[in-house]
Amino acid sequence: MKLIVTVMPKNGVLDPQGKAIEHALGTLGFEGVGEVRTGKVIELELAGSDPAAAKAQAEEMARKLLANTVIESFRVELA
Amino acid sequence: MKLIVTVMPKNGVLDPQGKAIEHALGTLGFEGVGEVRTGKVIELELAGSDPAAAKAQAEEMARKLLANTVIESFRVELA
């Protein structure tokens, strides 16, 4: 079963990479670009056939390893 | 209009960060973990009200700046 964990900086946490992209897009001539935020995406292949159990397991992985929950939030989706 | 650009390494391209996560999850006692791949996610706020135009613009941004299309593939979604 394939799951996608998306980890983003929480609101209010500085995101210098996002700011750099925002600036670079302006330099390249793209107009109307507002806020840009960057995060990580982790695609996991998990054994088992119960979607709810797999999702719960991926959420535990995110809390324990994939995300720093002090400054990052995460969401888990089935792919 | 908010768009999400997800950039992943292409199949066959090494992903050492994914391998490290795979190993770390095993060490933490998680079982049944198969392949792990990591990528980037970029959330963009774009002006305009035409979803198709915004998506086309984000795809151009991905080709020109956000993704290295030699080794990475990307997908664009409306948030």
mmCIF file of C-alpha atoms in Angstrom:
data_model
loop_
_atom_site.group_PDB
_atom_site.id
_atom_site.type_symbol
_atom_site.label_atom_id
_atom_site.label_comp_id
_atom_site.label_asym_id
_atom_site.label_seq_id
_atom_site.Cartn_x
_atom_site.Cartn_y
_atom_site.Cartn_z
ATOM 1 C CA MET A 1 0.000 0.000 0.000
ATOM 2 C CA LYS A 2 1.429 3.357 -1.002
ATOM 3 C CA LEU A 3 1.129 6.381 1.280
ATOM 4 C CA ILE A 4 2.214 9.970 0.864
ATOM 5 C CA VAL A 5 3.361 11.971 3.881
ATOM 6 C CA THR A 6 3.623 15.724 3.272
ATOM 7 C CA VAL A 7 5.580 17.768 5.809
ATOM 8 C CA MET A 8 5.254 21.575 5.773
ATOM 9 C CA PRO A 9 6.617 24.296 8.048
ATOM 10 C CA LYS A 10 3.915 25.547 10.426
ATOM 11 C CA ASN A 11 2.430 28.992 9.901
ATOM 12 C CA GLY A 12 4.717 31.626 11.344
ATOM 13 C CA VAL A 13 7.833 29.496 10.903
ATOM 14 C CA LEU A 14 10.323 31.146 8.552
ATOM 15 C CA ASP A 15 10.831 29.388 5.227
ATOM 16 C CA PRO A 16 13.940 30.869 3.571
ATOM 17 C CA GLN A 17 13.828 28.370 0.702
ATOM 18 C CA GLY A 18 10.278 29.471 -0.106
ATOM 19 C CA LYS A 19 11.346 33.118 -0.002
ATOM 20 C CA ALA A 20 14.248 32.364 -2.353
ATOM 21 C CA ILE A 21 11.892 30.662 -4.836
ATOM 22 C CA GLU A 22 9.468 33.614 -4.613
ATOM 23 C CA HIS A 23 12.305 35.995 -5.445
ATOM 24 C CA ALA A 24 13.678 33.785 -8.234
ATOM 25 C CA LEU A 25 10.265 33.461 -9.888
ATOM 26 C CA GLY A 26 9.998 37.269 -9.932
ATOM 27 C CA THR A 27 13.461 37.513 -11.483
ATOM 28 C CA LEU A 28 12.435 35.013 -14.175
ATOM 29 C CA GLY A 29 9.513 37.282 -15.133
ATOM 30 C CA PHE A 30 6.620 35.386 -13.534
ATOM 31 C CA GLU A 31 3.979 37.807 -12.314
ATOM 32 C CA GLY A 32 1.284 37.538 -9.638
ATOM 33 C CA VAL A 33 3.273 35.202 -7.415
ATOM 34 C CA GLY A 34 2.189 35.460 -3.789
ATOM 35 C CA GLU A 35 3.507 33.469 -0.867
ATOM 36 C CA VAL A 36 5.630 30.395 -1.608
ATOM 37 C CA ARG A 37 6.140 27.687 1.039
ATOM 38 C CA THR A 38 8.297 24.621 0.623
ATOM 39 C CA GLY A 39 8.097 21.278 2.344
ATOM 40 C CA LYS A 40 9.038 17.639 2.015
ATOM 41 C CA VAL A 41 7.103 14.744 0.609
ATOM 42 C CA ILE A 42 7.829 11.142 1.571
ATOM 43 C CA GLU A 43 6.297 8.272 -0.414
ATOM 44 C CA LEU A 44 6.149 5.055 1.592
ATOM 45 C CA GLU A 45 5.386 1.523 0.482
ATOM 46 C CA LEU A 46 3.809 -0.305 3.457
ATOM 47 C CA ALA A 47 2.813 -3.942 3.798
ATOM 48 C CA GLY A 48 -0.745 -4.846 4.779
ATOM 49 C CA SER A 49 -4.133 -4.342 3.192
ATOM 50 C CA ASP A 50 -6.007 -2.245 5.771
ATOM 51 C CA PRO A 51 -5.939 1.404 4.634
ATOM 52 C CA ALA A 52 -6.860 2.752 8.091
ATOM 53 C CA ALA A 53 -4.097 0.774 9.819
ATOM 54 C CA ALA A 54 -1.529 1.815 7.202
ATOM 55 C CA LYS A 55 -2.527 5.452 7.626
ATOM 56 C CA ALA A 56 -2.237 5.211 11.409
ATOM 57 C CA GLN A 57 1.210 3.617 11.053
ATOM 58 C CA ALA A 58 2.370 6.358 8.666
ATOM 59 C CA GLU A 59 1.125 9.013 11.109
ATOM 60 C CA GLU A 60 3.166 7.428 13.877
ATOM 61 C CA MET A 61 6.220 7.386 11.564
ATOM 62 C CA ALA A 62 5.687 11.079 10.848
ATOM 63 C CA ARG A 63 5.453 11.940 14.548
ATOM 64 C CA LYS A 64 8.503 9.860 15.471
ATOM 65 C CA LEU A 65 10.821 10.466 12.539
ATOM 66 C CA LEU A 66 9.630 12.274 9.439
ATOM 67 C CA ALA A 67 8.418 15.573 10.889
ATOM 68 C CA ASN A 68 9.679 17.863 13.623
ATOM 69 C CA THR A 69 6.266 18.629 15.107
ATOM 70 C CA VAL A 70 7.602 21.669 16.988
ATOM 71 C CA ILE A 71 7.990 23.583 13.719
ATOM 72 C CA GLU A 72 6.360 21.326 11.098
ATOM 73 C CA SER A 73 2.904 19.955 10.454
ATOM 74 C CA PHE A 74 2.185 16.869 8.362
ATOM 75 C CA ARG A 75 -0.630 15.173 6.507
ATOM 76 C CA VAL A 76 -0.922 11.567 5.380
ATOM 77 C CA GLU A 77 -2.800 10.445 2.247
ATOM 78 C CA LEU A 78 -3.283 7.116 0.538
ATOM 79 C CA ALA A 79 -1.788 7.220 -2.969
ATOM 80 C CA MET B 1 -5.321 30.581 -6.202
ATOM 81 C CA LYS B 2 -3.230 28.012 -4.401
ATOM 82 C CA LEU B 3 -1.287 25.363 -6.280
ATOM 83 C CA ILE B 4 0.859 22.488 -5.106
ATOM 84 C CA VAL B 5 3.877 21.400 -7.120
ATOM 85 C CA THR B 6 5.334 18.036 -6.109
ATOM 86 C CA VAL B 7 8.820 17.200 -7.345
ATOM 87 C CA MET B 8 10.075 13.607 -7.085
ATOM 88 C CA PRO B 9 13.252 11.881 -8.284
ATOM 89 C CA LYS B 10 12.595 9.876 -11.467
ATOM 90 C CA ASN B 11 12.536 6.101 -11.312
ATOM 91 C CA GLY B 12 16.073 4.763 -11.356
ATOM 92 C CA VAL B 13 17.558 7.905 -9.835
ATOM 93 C CA LEU B 14 19.218 7.185 -6.493
ATOM 94 C CA ASP B 15 17.492 8.684 -3.456
ATOM 95 C CA PRO B 16 19.890 8.410 -0.500
ATOM 96 C CA GLN B 17 17.555 10.373 1.798
ATOM 97 C CA GLY B 18 14.783 7.874 1.097
ATOM 98 C CA LYS B 19 17.159 4.981 1.789
ATOM 99 C CA ALA B 20 18.199 6.602 5.089
ATOM 100 C CA ILE B 21 14.551 6.979 6.143
ATOM 101 C CA GLU B 22 13.859 3.337 5.168
ATOM 102 C CA HIS B 23 16.760 2.224 7.368
ATOM 103 C CA ALA B 24 15.789 4.518 10.262
ATOM 104 C CA LEU B 25 12.179 3.274 10.250
ATOM 105 C CA GLY B 26 13.474 -0.298 10.530
ATOM 106 C CA THR B 27 15.718 0.725 13.439
ATOM 107 C CA LEU B 28 12.724 2.329 15.163
ATOM 108 C CA GLY B 29 10.877 -0.983 14.989
ATOM 109 C CA PHE B 30 8.450 -0.281 12.145
ATOM 110 C CA GLU B 31 7.812 -3.409 10.125
ATOM 111 C CA GLY B 32 6.644 -3.998 6.571
ATOM 112 C CA VAL B 33 8.280 -0.864 5.197
ATOM 113 C CA GLY B 34 9.064 -1.191 1.488
ATOM 114 C CA GLU B 35 10.570 1.430 -0.755
ATOM 115 C CA VAL B 36 10.753 5.008 0.529
ATOM 116 C CA ARG B 37 11.206 7.928 -1.889
ATOM 117 C CA THR B 38 11.546 11.556 -0.876
ATOM 118 C CA GLY B 39 10.787 14.685 -2.820
ATOM 119 C CA LYS B 40 9.942 18.351 -2.476
ATOM 120 C CA VAL B 41 6.614 20.074 -2.328
ATOM 121 C CA ILE B 42 6.172 23.740 -3.220
ATOM 122 C CA GLU B 43 2.928 25.546 -2.373
ATOM 123 C CA LEU B 44 2.382 28.611 -4.538
ATOM 124 C CA GLU B 45 -0.123 31.414 -4.218
ATOM 125 C CA LEU B 46 -0.860 32.723 -7.728
ATOM 126 C CA ALA B 47 -2.992 35.682 -8.795
ATOM 127 C CA GLY B 48 -5.831 35.170 -11.283
ATOM 128 C CA SER B 49 -9.042 33.202 -11.262
ATOM 129 C CA ASP B 50 -8.597 30.782 -14.177
ATOM 130 C CA PRO B 51 -7.559 27.372 -12.791
ATOM 131 C CA ALA B 52 -6.289 26.104 -16.161
ATOM 132 C CA ALA B 53 -4.118 29.193 -16.716
ATOM 133 C CA ALA B 54 -2.733 29.019 -13.166
ATOM 134 C CA LYS B 55 -1.895 25.347 -13.625
ATOM 135 C CA ALA B 56 -0.137 26.037 -16.932
ATOM 136 C CA GLN B 57 1.845 28.830 -15.291
ATOM 137 C CA ALA B 58 2.876 26.576 -12.387
ATOM 138 C CA GLU B 59 3.981 23.893 -14.859
ATOM 139 C CA GLU B 60 6.173 26.412 -16.621
ATOM 140 C CA MET B 61 7.638 27.448 -13.246
ATOM 141 C CA ALA B 62 8.379 23.808 -12.473
ATOM 142 C CA ARG B 63 10.122 23.287 -15.816
ATOM 143 C CA LYS B 64 12.162 26.495 -15.543
ATOM 144 C CA LEU B 65 13.031 26.598 -11.851
ATOM 145 C CA LEU B 66 11.465 24.163 -9.404
ATOM 146 C CA ALA B 67 12.413 20.814 -10.916
ATOM 147 C CA ASN B 68 15.532 19.500 -12.604
ATOM 148 C CA THR B 69 13.720 17.584 -15.346
ATOM 149 C CA VAL B 70 16.822 15.510 -16.157
ATOM 150 C CA ILE B 71 16.491 13.635 -12.877
ATOM 151 C CA GLU B 72 13.145 14.777 -11.428
ATOM 152 C CA SER B 73 9.523 14.575 -12.463
ATOM 153 C CA PHE B 74 6.818 16.893 -11.180
ATOM 154 C CA ARG B 75 3.052 17.145 -10.900
ATOM 155 C CA VAL B 76 0.885 20.209 -10.348
ATOM 156 C CA GLU B 77 -2.417 20.176 -8.440
ATOM 157 C CA LEU B 78 -4.889 22.850 -7.432
ATOM 158 C CA ALA B 79 -5.125 23.014 -3.630
#
